[in-house]
Amino acid sequence: MKLAMIGFGQAGGKIVDRFLDYDDRTDSGIVRAAIAVNSAKADLMGLERIPQDNRVLIGQARVKGHGVGADNELGAEIAEEDIDEVQNAIDSIPTHEVDAFLIVAGMGGGTGSGGAPVLAKHLKRIYTIPVYGLGVLPGTDEGGIYTLNAARSFQTFVREVDNLLVFDNDSWRQTGESVEGGYDQINEEIVRRFGILFGAGEVTGGQDVAESVVDSSEIINTLSGGGVSTVGFASEGVELNSGGGLLSRFTTDDRSGDDLDAANTTNRITSLVRKAALGRLTLPCEIEGTERALLVLSGPSEYLNRKGIERGRKWLEEETGSMEVRGGDFPRGEPEVAAAILLSGVTNVPRIKRLQQVAIEAQDNIDDIQSESQDNLEELVEDDEDELEPLF
């Protein structure tokens, strides 16, 4: 799948930068074009791989290149005011070679949280290709203002994109990790999971062709219908160029081979699918009731099995209750077999309910504090009014 990626804000820019690094390392060719948009000049300068010409500084008249200070209403305003600046960069993208736009943003800050939904609305008005969002939720320990930003941004972003893929920082931060180290690990996890999904179906010279090809239309159809999506992932190491190991070769149709090995391999693939679906998702949720799903099994071709993939796909149908579960394999030269599962249209998401509730409480607290602060100031000033005359 060929994507035009637009990183909005600090987190979005860093993630798109990491996607370009993933592209170079894996030769996947996912990112057809990459743009970074920010109101903070320093954040744009800190990027390593996004071309300089594709780094767009917005809001210079309002914030002078210093960012919006976690004010996502201001972030939305300057995105609307400077949308032509962003469009000028997008005009350089050969959209006829692109399958979809992917707008990446952290939802707890100001620029990305406010600006990403504005850009999504703008792109959907102009282009016919899908516009997807990849939103990163802040951890609950990051503060009430970031939770409030995320709740308001989520509510708007999901309405403006064709599908919103969500990654929840709360589920991935580790105790004792530094902030920078934690985010680096999270960003790597994001590109690994989504990289396998979006990279499926791409074949370069010398690569094996999948038995059951997953192409961009399969991904687009899975994401159609809108809503919220999450991704599950599980992997196990294998030995390259070996007849044994964790998953045995069984692509041959010779029934005189070791049937026990073939059955064992099929079972292990099914187990991997279950780990991916029931393990740690990018957005924790109950998978029952998922509207659509896509299973991609990747790894060396000698370790991939049509029967195992089909059994995993049927298990996923039963668990989700969905009649739209697609599946296929993605031969790769990496020494691991990995199952990536895209669950689209999930609705039973306790994390989002909690986020909204905490945001409502934060909003009430902010209103109370502002009201109390005003009362205290008036009381402070009134105490002196009887004895002092104001200047004017």
Short mmCIF file of C-alpha atoms in Angstrom, two decimals:
data_model
loop_
_atom_site.label_atom_id
_atom_site.label_comp_id
_atom_site.label_asym_id
_atom_site.label_seq_id
_atom_site.Cartn_x
_atom_site.Cartn_y
_atom_site.Cartn_z
CA MET A 1 0.00 0.00 0.00
CA LYS A 2 1.38 3.39 -0.99
CA LEU A 3 0.70 6.13 1.53
CA ALA A 4 1.13 9.88 1.64
CA MET A 5 1.96 10.42 5.32
CA ILE A 6 1.48 13.76 7.03
CA GLY A 7 2.84 14.10 10.55
CA PHE A 8 0.96 16.88 12.36
CA GLY A 9 2.61 18.20 15.51
CA GLN A 10 5.64 16.92 17.40
CA ALA A 11 4.54 13.30 17.93
CA GLY A 12 3.16 12.98 14.39
CA GLY A 13 6.36 14.26 12.80
CA LYS A 14 8.54 11.89 14.82
CA ILE A 15 6.39 8.88 13.92
CA VAL A 16 6.43 9.69 10.19
CA ASP A 17 10.22 10.15 10.49
CA ARG A 18 10.39 6.66 12.02
CA PHE A 19 8.23 5.24 9.20
CA LEU A 20 10.80 6.51 6.69
CA ASP A 21 13.53 4.77 8.68
CA TYR A 22 11.45 1.57 8.67
CA ASP A 23 11.05 1.89 4.89
CA ASP A 24 14.82 2.09 4.45
CA ARG A 25 15.49 -0.85 6.77
CA THR A 26 12.89 -3.19 5.29
CA ASP A 27 12.69 -1.90 1.71
CA SER A 28 8.90 -1.94 2.09
CA GLY A 29 8.16 1.22 0.08
CA ILE A 30 5.10 2.16 2.14
CA VAL A 31 5.76 5.90 2.32
CA ARG A 32 5.29 7.41 -1.13
CA ALA A 33 5.57 10.92 0.31
CA ALA A 34 6.16 12.37 3.78
CA ILE A 35 5.27 15.82 5.13
CA ALA A 36 5.63 17.31 8.62
CA VAL A 37 3.45 20.19 9.84
CA ASN A 38 4.12 22.03 13.08
CA SER A 39 3.78 25.39 14.81
CA ALA A 40 7.09 24.90 16.66
CA LYS A 41 10.19 25.50 14.56
CA ALA A 42 12.44 23.52 16.92
CA ASP A 43 10.34 20.36 16.48
CA LEU A 44 10.65 20.55 12.69
CA MET A 45 14.42 21.06 12.96
CA GLY A 46 14.70 17.92 15.11
CA LEU A 47 13.43 15.62 12.35
CA GLU A 48 16.00 13.52 10.51
CA ARG A 49 14.46 11.98 7.40
CA ILE A 50 11.53 14.10 6.23
CA PRO A 51 12.88 16.37 3.45
CA GLN A 52 13.41 20.01 4.42
CA ASP A 53 11.09 21.20 1.65
CA ASN A 54 8.31 19.06 3.14
CA ARG A 55 8.52 20.60 6.63
CA VAL A 56 5.76 23.18 6.97
CA LEU A 57 5.78 25.78 9.75
CA ILE A 58 2.31 27.17 10.43
CA GLY A 59 1.01 29.91 12.72
CA GLN A 60 4.06 32.17 12.42
CA ALA A 61 1.89 35.30 12.62
CA ARG A 62 0.27 34.07 15.85
CA VAL A 63 2.88 32.07 17.77
CA LYS A 64 6.17 33.10 16.10
CA GLY A 65 7.39 29.51 15.68
CA HIS A 66 7.15 28.69 19.40
CA GLY A 67 4.18 26.28 19.34
CA VAL A 68 0.70 26.64 20.77
CA GLY A 69 1.41 25.50 24.34
CA ALA A 70 -1.01 22.54 24.40
CA ASP A 71 -3.90 24.82 23.34
CA ASN A 72 -5.63 22.68 20.74
CA GLU A 73 -8.29 25.29 20.00
CA LEU A 74 -5.47 27.59 18.91
CA GLY A 75 -3.94 24.64 17.04
CA ALA A 76 -7.17 24.21 15.07
CA GLU A 77 -7.40 27.94 14.36
CA ILE A 78 -3.90 28.29 12.93
CA ALA A 79 -4.36 25.10 10.88
CA GLU A 80 -7.45 26.65 9.28
CA GLU A 81 -5.70 29.97 8.73
CA ASP A 82 -2.59 28.41 7.15
CA ILE A 83 -4.17 25.45 5.35
CA ASP A 84 -2.91 26.84 2.02
CA GLU A 85 0.68 26.52 3.29
CA VAL A 86 0.04 22.83 3.97
CA GLN A 87 -1.70 22.38 0.62
CA ASN A 88 1.31 23.81 -1.21
CA ALA A 89 3.43 20.96 0.19
CA ILE A 90 0.73 18.38 -0.61
CA ASP A 91 0.58 19.63 -4.21
CA SER A 92 4.05 18.13 -4.76
CA ILE A 93 2.71 14.63 -3.96
CA PRO A 94 1.91 12.47 -7.04
CA THR A 95 -1.53 11.55 -5.69
CA HIS A 96 -2.21 9.29 -8.70
CA GLU A 97 0.47 6.98 -7.25
CA VAL A 98 -0.97 7.04 -3.72
CA ASP A 99 -3.61 4.68 -2.28
CA ALA A 100 -4.48 6.84 0.74
CA PHE A 101 -3.49 9.72 2.99
CA LEU A 102 -2.45 8.92 6.56
CA ILE A 103 -2.50 11.84 9.01
CA VAL A 104 -0.46 11.02 12.11
CA ALA A 105 -0.84 13.03 15.31
CA GLY A 106 -0.49 12.88 19.06
CA MET A 107 -3.93 13.69 20.41
CA GLY A 108 -2.92 15.15 23.76
CA GLY A 109 -0.90 18.16 22.60
CA GLY A 110 -1.95 21.34 20.84
CA THR A 111 -0.84 21.54 17.22
CA GLY A 112 -1.50 17.94 16.12
CA SER A 113 -4.52 17.49 18.38
CA GLY A 114 -6.22 20.59 16.97
CA GLY A 115 -4.82 20.66 13.45
CA ALA A 116 -5.11 17.03 12.32
CA PRO A 117 -8.94 17.01 12.16
CA VAL A 118 -8.85 20.32 10.26
CA LEU A 119 -6.47 18.85 7.67
CA ALA A 120 -8.56 15.65 7.37
CA LYS A 121 -11.68 17.68 6.58
CA HIS A 122 -9.74 19.71 4.01
CA LEU A 123 -8.29 16.64 2.23
CA LYS A 124 -11.62 14.81 2.08
CA ARG A 125 -13.17 17.82 0.39
CA ILE A 126 -10.51 17.84 -2.36
CA TYR A 127 -9.39 14.24 -2.96
CA THR A 128 -11.23 11.00 -3.74
CA ILE A 129 -8.69 8.63 -2.15
CA PRO A 130 -9.28 7.61 1.50
CA VAL A 131 -8.05 9.84 4.33
CA TYR A 132 -7.07 7.84 7.42
CA GLY A 133 -5.92 9.06 10.80
CA LEU A 134 -3.40 7.54 13.19
CA GLY A 135 -4.00 9.08 16.59
CA VAL A 136 -1.83 8.51 19.67
CA LEU A 137 -3.59 8.82 23.04
CA PRO A 138 -1.60 10.30 25.96
CA GLY A 139 -0.95 8.32 29.12
CA THR A 140 -3.26 9.01 32.06
CA ASP A 141 -0.24 10.21 34.07
CA GLU A 142 0.51 12.99 31.59
CA GLY A 143 -2.03 15.39 33.11
CA GLY A 144 -5.64 16.51 32.90
CA ILE A 145 -5.15 19.08 30.13
CA TYR A 146 -3.71 16.42 27.80
CA THR A 147 -6.58 14.06 28.58
CA LEU A 148 -9.08 16.83 27.86
CA ASN A 149 -7.30 17.64 24.58
CA ALA A 150 -7.29 13.98 23.57
CA ALA A 151 -11.00 13.49 24.28
CA ARG A 152 -12.00 16.55 22.27
CA SER A 153 -9.59 15.74 19.43
CA PHE A 154 -10.74 12.09 19.30
CA GLN A 155 -14.37 13.14 19.06
CA THR A 156 -13.59 15.43 16.12
CA PHE A 157 -10.86 13.42 14.36
CA VAL A 158 -12.91 10.21 14.14
CA ARG A 159 -15.72 12.14 12.47
CA GLU A 160 -13.47 13.74 9.83
CA VAL A 161 -11.41 10.71 8.67
CA ASP A 162 -12.46 7.58 6.79
CA ASN A 163 -11.07 5.52 9.67
CA LEU A 164 -9.15 6.35 12.83
CA LEU A 165 -6.37 3.95 13.83
CA VAL A 166 -5.56 4.45 17.52
CA PHE A 167 -2.48 3.77 19.61
CA ASP A 168 -2.79 4.12 23.38
CA ASN A 169 0.40 5.22 25.16
CA ASP A 170 -1.10 4.12 28.48
CA SER A 171 -0.83 0.46 27.48
CA TRP A 172 2.78 0.66 26.38
CA ARG A 173 4.72 2.85 28.82
CA GLN A 174 6.95 0.78 31.10
CA THR A 175 7.70 1.51 34.74
CA GLY A 176 11.04 3.24 35.29
CA GLU A 177 11.48 4.21 31.63
CA SER A 178 12.75 7.66 30.75
CA VAL A 179 10.30 9.81 28.84
CA GLU A 180 12.50 9.90 25.72
CA GLY A 181 13.28 6.17 25.88
CA GLY A 182 9.61 5.36 26.39
CA TYR A 183 8.47 7.34 23.37
CA ASP A 184 11.24 5.89 21.18
CA GLN A 185 10.08 2.38 22.06
CA ILE A 186 6.43 3.29 21.47
CA ASN A 187 7.20 4.85 18.08
CA GLU A 188 9.12 1.73 17.04
CA GLU A 189 6.17 -0.44 18.09
CA ILE A 190 3.80 1.73 16.04
CA VAL A 191 5.81 1.50 12.82
CA ARG A 192 6.46 -2.22 13.25
CA ARG A 193 2.79 -3.11 13.56
CA PHE A 194 1.44 -0.76 10.94
CA GLY A 195 4.45 -1.34 8.70
CA ILE A 196 3.66 -5.05 8.31
CA LEU A 197 0.00 -4.30 7.65
CA PHE A 198 0.54 -1.57 5.07
CA GLY A 199 3.52 -3.35 3.51
CA ALA A 200 1.62 -6.56 2.78
CA GLY A 201 1.31 -7.38 -0.91
CA GLU A 202 4.35 -5.41 -2.06
CA VAL A 203 6.75 -7.61 -4.02
CA THR A 204 10.19 -6.48 -5.18
CA GLY A 205 12.61 -8.31 -7.43
CA GLY A 206 13.71 -11.67 -6.06
CA GLN A 207 10.99 -11.83 -3.39
CA ASP A 208 8.59 -14.73 -3.09
CA VAL A 209 4.96 -14.10 -4.07
CA ALA A 210 2.32 -14.76 -1.43
CA GLU A 211 0.03 -17.78 -1.77
CA SER A 212 -2.90 -15.63 -0.70
CA VAL A 213 -2.07 -12.04 -1.63
CA VAL A 214 -3.14 -9.14 0.57
CA ASP A 215 -3.16 -5.98 -1.52
CA SER A 216 -4.16 -2.38 -0.85
CA SER A 217 -7.81 -3.02 -1.78
CA GLU A 218 -8.07 -5.57 1.06
CA ILE A 219 -6.84 -2.98 3.54
CA ILE A 220 -9.10 -0.26 2.13
CA ASN A 221 -12.14 -2.55 2.27
CA THR A 222 -11.34 -3.52 5.87
CA LEU A 223 -11.10 0.16 6.85
CA SER A 224 -14.23 1.16 4.91
CA GLY A 225 -17.27 2.10 6.91
CA GLY A 226 -15.37 4.44 9.23
CA GLY A 227 -15.06 4.17 12.98
CA VAL A 228 -12.13 3.23 15.17
CA SER A 229 -9.49 0.57 14.52
CA THR A 230 -6.89 -1.24 16.60
CA VAL A 231 -4.06 -3.60 15.67
CA GLY A 232 -2.90 -6.81 17.34
CA PHE A 233 0.53 -8.32 16.80
CA ALA A 234 2.47 -11.41 17.82
CA SER A 235 5.72 -12.90 16.53
CA GLU A 236 8.06 -15.84 17.10
CA GLY A 237 11.61 -16.33 15.87
CA VAL A 238 12.53 -18.90 13.24
CA GLU A 239 15.72 -20.18 11.64
CA LEU A 240 16.22 -19.05 8.08
CA ASN A 241 17.10 -21.62 5.43
CA SER A 242 16.29 -24.47 7.78
CA GLY A 243 13.90 -27.40 7.58
CA GLY A 244 13.23 -27.35 11.31
CA GLY A 245 12.86 -24.74 13.95
CA LEU A 246 9.80 -23.25 15.51
CA LEU A 247 7.58 -23.62 12.45
CA SER A 248 8.35 -26.47 10.08
CA ARG A 249 8.28 -26.17 6.29
CA PHE A 250 5.20 -27.61 4.73
CA THR A 251 4.54 -25.68 1.54
CA THR A 252 5.12 -28.89 -0.38
CA ASP A 253 2.04 -30.91 -1.31
CA ASP A 254 3.94 -34.18 -0.96
CA ARG A 255 1.77 -36.16 1.49
CA SER A 256 4.62 -38.62 2.06
CA GLY A 257 6.29 -35.91 4.15
CA ASP A 258 5.94 -35.54 7.86
CA ASP A 259 2.18 -34.97 8.38
CA LEU A 260 2.79 -34.44 12.09
CA ASP A 261 5.09 -31.50 11.31
CA ALA A 262 2.46 -29.98 8.99
CA ALA A 263 -0.25 -30.29 11.65
CA ASN A 264 2.10 -28.87 14.27
CA THR A 265 2.90 -25.91 12.06
CA THR A 266 -0.78 -25.21 11.41
CA ASN A 267 -1.48 -25.29 15.14
CA ARG A 268 1.40 -22.94 15.87
CA ILE A 269 0.15 -20.44 13.27
CA THR A 270 -3.32 -20.57 14.82
CA SER A 271 -1.77 -20.02 18.25
CA LEU A 272 0.11 -17.00 16.92
CA VAL A 273 -3.14 -15.54 15.57
CA ARG A 274 -4.79 -15.98 18.97
CA LYS A 275 -1.89 -14.28 20.74
CA ALA A 276 -2.13 -11.34 18.35
CA ALA A 277 -5.90 -10.93 18.80
CA LEU A 278 -6.11 -11.55 22.55
CA GLY A 279 -2.80 -9.97 23.56
CA ARG A 280 -1.84 -6.31 23.79
CA LEU A 281 -3.67 -4.29 21.14
CA THR A 282 -2.69 -0.78 20.05
CA LEU A 283 -6.01 0.27 21.60
CA PRO A 284 -7.26 -2.20 24.25
CA CYS A 285 -10.82 -3.33 23.53
CA GLU A 286 -13.17 -6.29 23.46
CA ILE A 287 -12.82 -7.85 20.01
CA GLU A 288 -16.34 -9.28 20.02
CA GLY A 289 -18.52 -7.06 17.85
CA THR A 290 -15.69 -5.96 15.57
CA GLU A 291 -17.24 -5.04 12.21
CA ARG A 292 -14.35 -6.01 9.91
CA ALA A 293 -10.94 -7.64 10.33
CA LEU A 294 -7.80 -8.38 8.34
CA LEU A 295 -5.19 -11.03 9.19
CA VAL A 296 -1.69 -10.79 7.72
CA LEU A 297 0.82 -13.55 8.44
CA SER A 298 4.36 -12.57 7.49
CA GLY A 299 7.71 -14.35 7.49
CA PRO A 300 9.96 -16.53 5.33
CA SER A 301 7.82 -18.23 2.68
CA GLU A 302 8.85 -21.74 3.77
CA TYR A 303 7.20 -21.10 7.14
CA LEU A 304 3.86 -19.82 5.82
CA ASN A 305 0.94 -22.19 5.35
CA ARG A 306 -2.40 -21.59 3.62
CA LYS A 307 -4.20 -24.05 5.90
CA GLY A 308 -2.89 -22.35 9.05
CA ILE A 309 -3.89 -18.92 7.76
CA GLU A 310 -7.37 -20.13 6.85
CA ARG A 311 -7.85 -21.76 10.24
CA GLY A 312 -6.69 -18.56 11.94
CA ARG A 313 -9.08 -16.51 9.81
CA LYS A 314 -12.03 -18.73 10.73
CA TRP A 315 -11.14 -18.54 14.42
CA LEU A 316 -11.10 -14.74 14.09
CA GLU A 317 -14.56 -14.85 12.48
CA GLU A 318 -15.91 -16.82 15.42
CA GLU A 319 -14.33 -14.56 18.05
CA THR A 320 -15.38 -11.27 16.48
CA GLY A 321 -18.73 -12.38 15.10
CA SER A 322 -17.82 -10.58 11.87
CA MET A 323 -18.59 -11.95 8.40
CA GLU A 324 -15.94 -9.66 6.89
CA VAL A 325 -12.64 -11.23 7.95
CA ARG A 326 -9.97 -11.17 5.25
CA GLY A 327 -6.62 -12.93 5.42
CA GLY A 328 -3.42 -13.62 3.57
CA ASP A 329 0.34 -14.02 3.81
CA PHE A 330 3.24 -11.66 3.25
CA PRO A 331 6.59 -13.40 2.52
CA ARG A 332 9.51 -11.52 4.12
CA GLY A 333 13.17 -12.32 4.70
CA GLU A 334 13.06 -11.49 8.43
CA PRO A 335 13.95 -14.38 10.81
CA GLU A 336 10.50 -14.37 12.42
CA VAL A 337 6.92 -15.33 11.69
CA ALA A 338 4.50 -12.57 12.69
CA ALA A 339 0.73 -12.26 12.80
CA ALA A 340 -0.71 -8.76 12.43
CA ILE A 341 -4.45 -8.31 12.87
CA LEU A 342 -6.37 -5.17 11.94
CA LEU A 343 -9.66 -4.91 13.85
CA SER A 344 -11.83 -2.22 12.29
CA GLY A 345 -15.05 -0.75 13.60
CA VAL A 346 -14.47 -1.69 17.26
CA THR A 347 -17.05 -0.26 19.66
CA ASN A 348 -16.53 -1.91 23.04
CA VAL A 349 -13.58 0.26 24.12
CA PRO A 350 -13.49 0.94 27.90
CA ARG A 351 -10.36 3.11 27.53
CA ILE A 352 -12.24 5.65 25.39
CA LYS A 353 -15.14 5.73 27.85
CA ARG A 354 -12.69 6.39 30.70
CA LEU A 355 -10.89 9.04 28.66
CA GLN A 356 -14.14 10.88 28.03
CA GLN A 357 -15.18 10.69 31.68
CA VAL A 358 -11.83 11.96 32.96
CA ALA A 359 -11.96 14.75 30.36
CA ILE A 360 -15.41 15.84 31.54
CA GLU A 361 -14.13 15.92 35.14
CA ALA A 362 -11.04 17.86 34.03
CA GLN A 363 -13.22 20.39 32.19
CA ASP A 364 -15.42 20.86 35.29
CA ASN A 365 -12.32 21.30 37.46
CA ILE A 366 -10.83 23.88 35.07
CA ASP A 367 -14.11 25.84 35.07
CA ASP A 368 -14.29 25.74 38.87
CA ILE A 369 -10.67 26.84 39.25
CA GLN A 370 -11.10 29.73 36.81
CA SER A 371 -14.26 30.88 38.58
CA GLU A 372 -12.63 30.60 42.00
CA SER A 373 -9.53 32.42 40.76
CA GLN A 374 -11.63 35.32 39.49
CA ASP A 375 -13.51 35.52 42.80
CA ASN A 376 -10.25 35.49 44.76
CA LEU A 377 -8.78 38.25 42.59
CA GLU A 378 -11.85 40.45 43.04
CA GLU A 379 -11.76 39.87 46.79
CA LEU A 380 -8.06 40.76 46.89
CA VAL A 381 -8.58 43.99 44.98
CA GLU A 382 -11.73 45.01 46.85
CA ASP A 383 -9.87 44.87 50.18
CA ASP A 384 -7.74 47.81 49.09
CA GLU A 385 -10.35 49.87 47.24
CA ASP A 386 -11.56 51.73 50.34
CA GLU A 387 -8.10 53.10 51.11
CA LEU A 388 -6.52 53.45 47.63
CA GLU A 389 -7.71 55.19 44.50
CA PRO A 390 -6.95 53.49 41.14
CA LEU A 391 -4.87 55.37 38.55
CA PHE A 392 -7.77 55.48 36.08
#
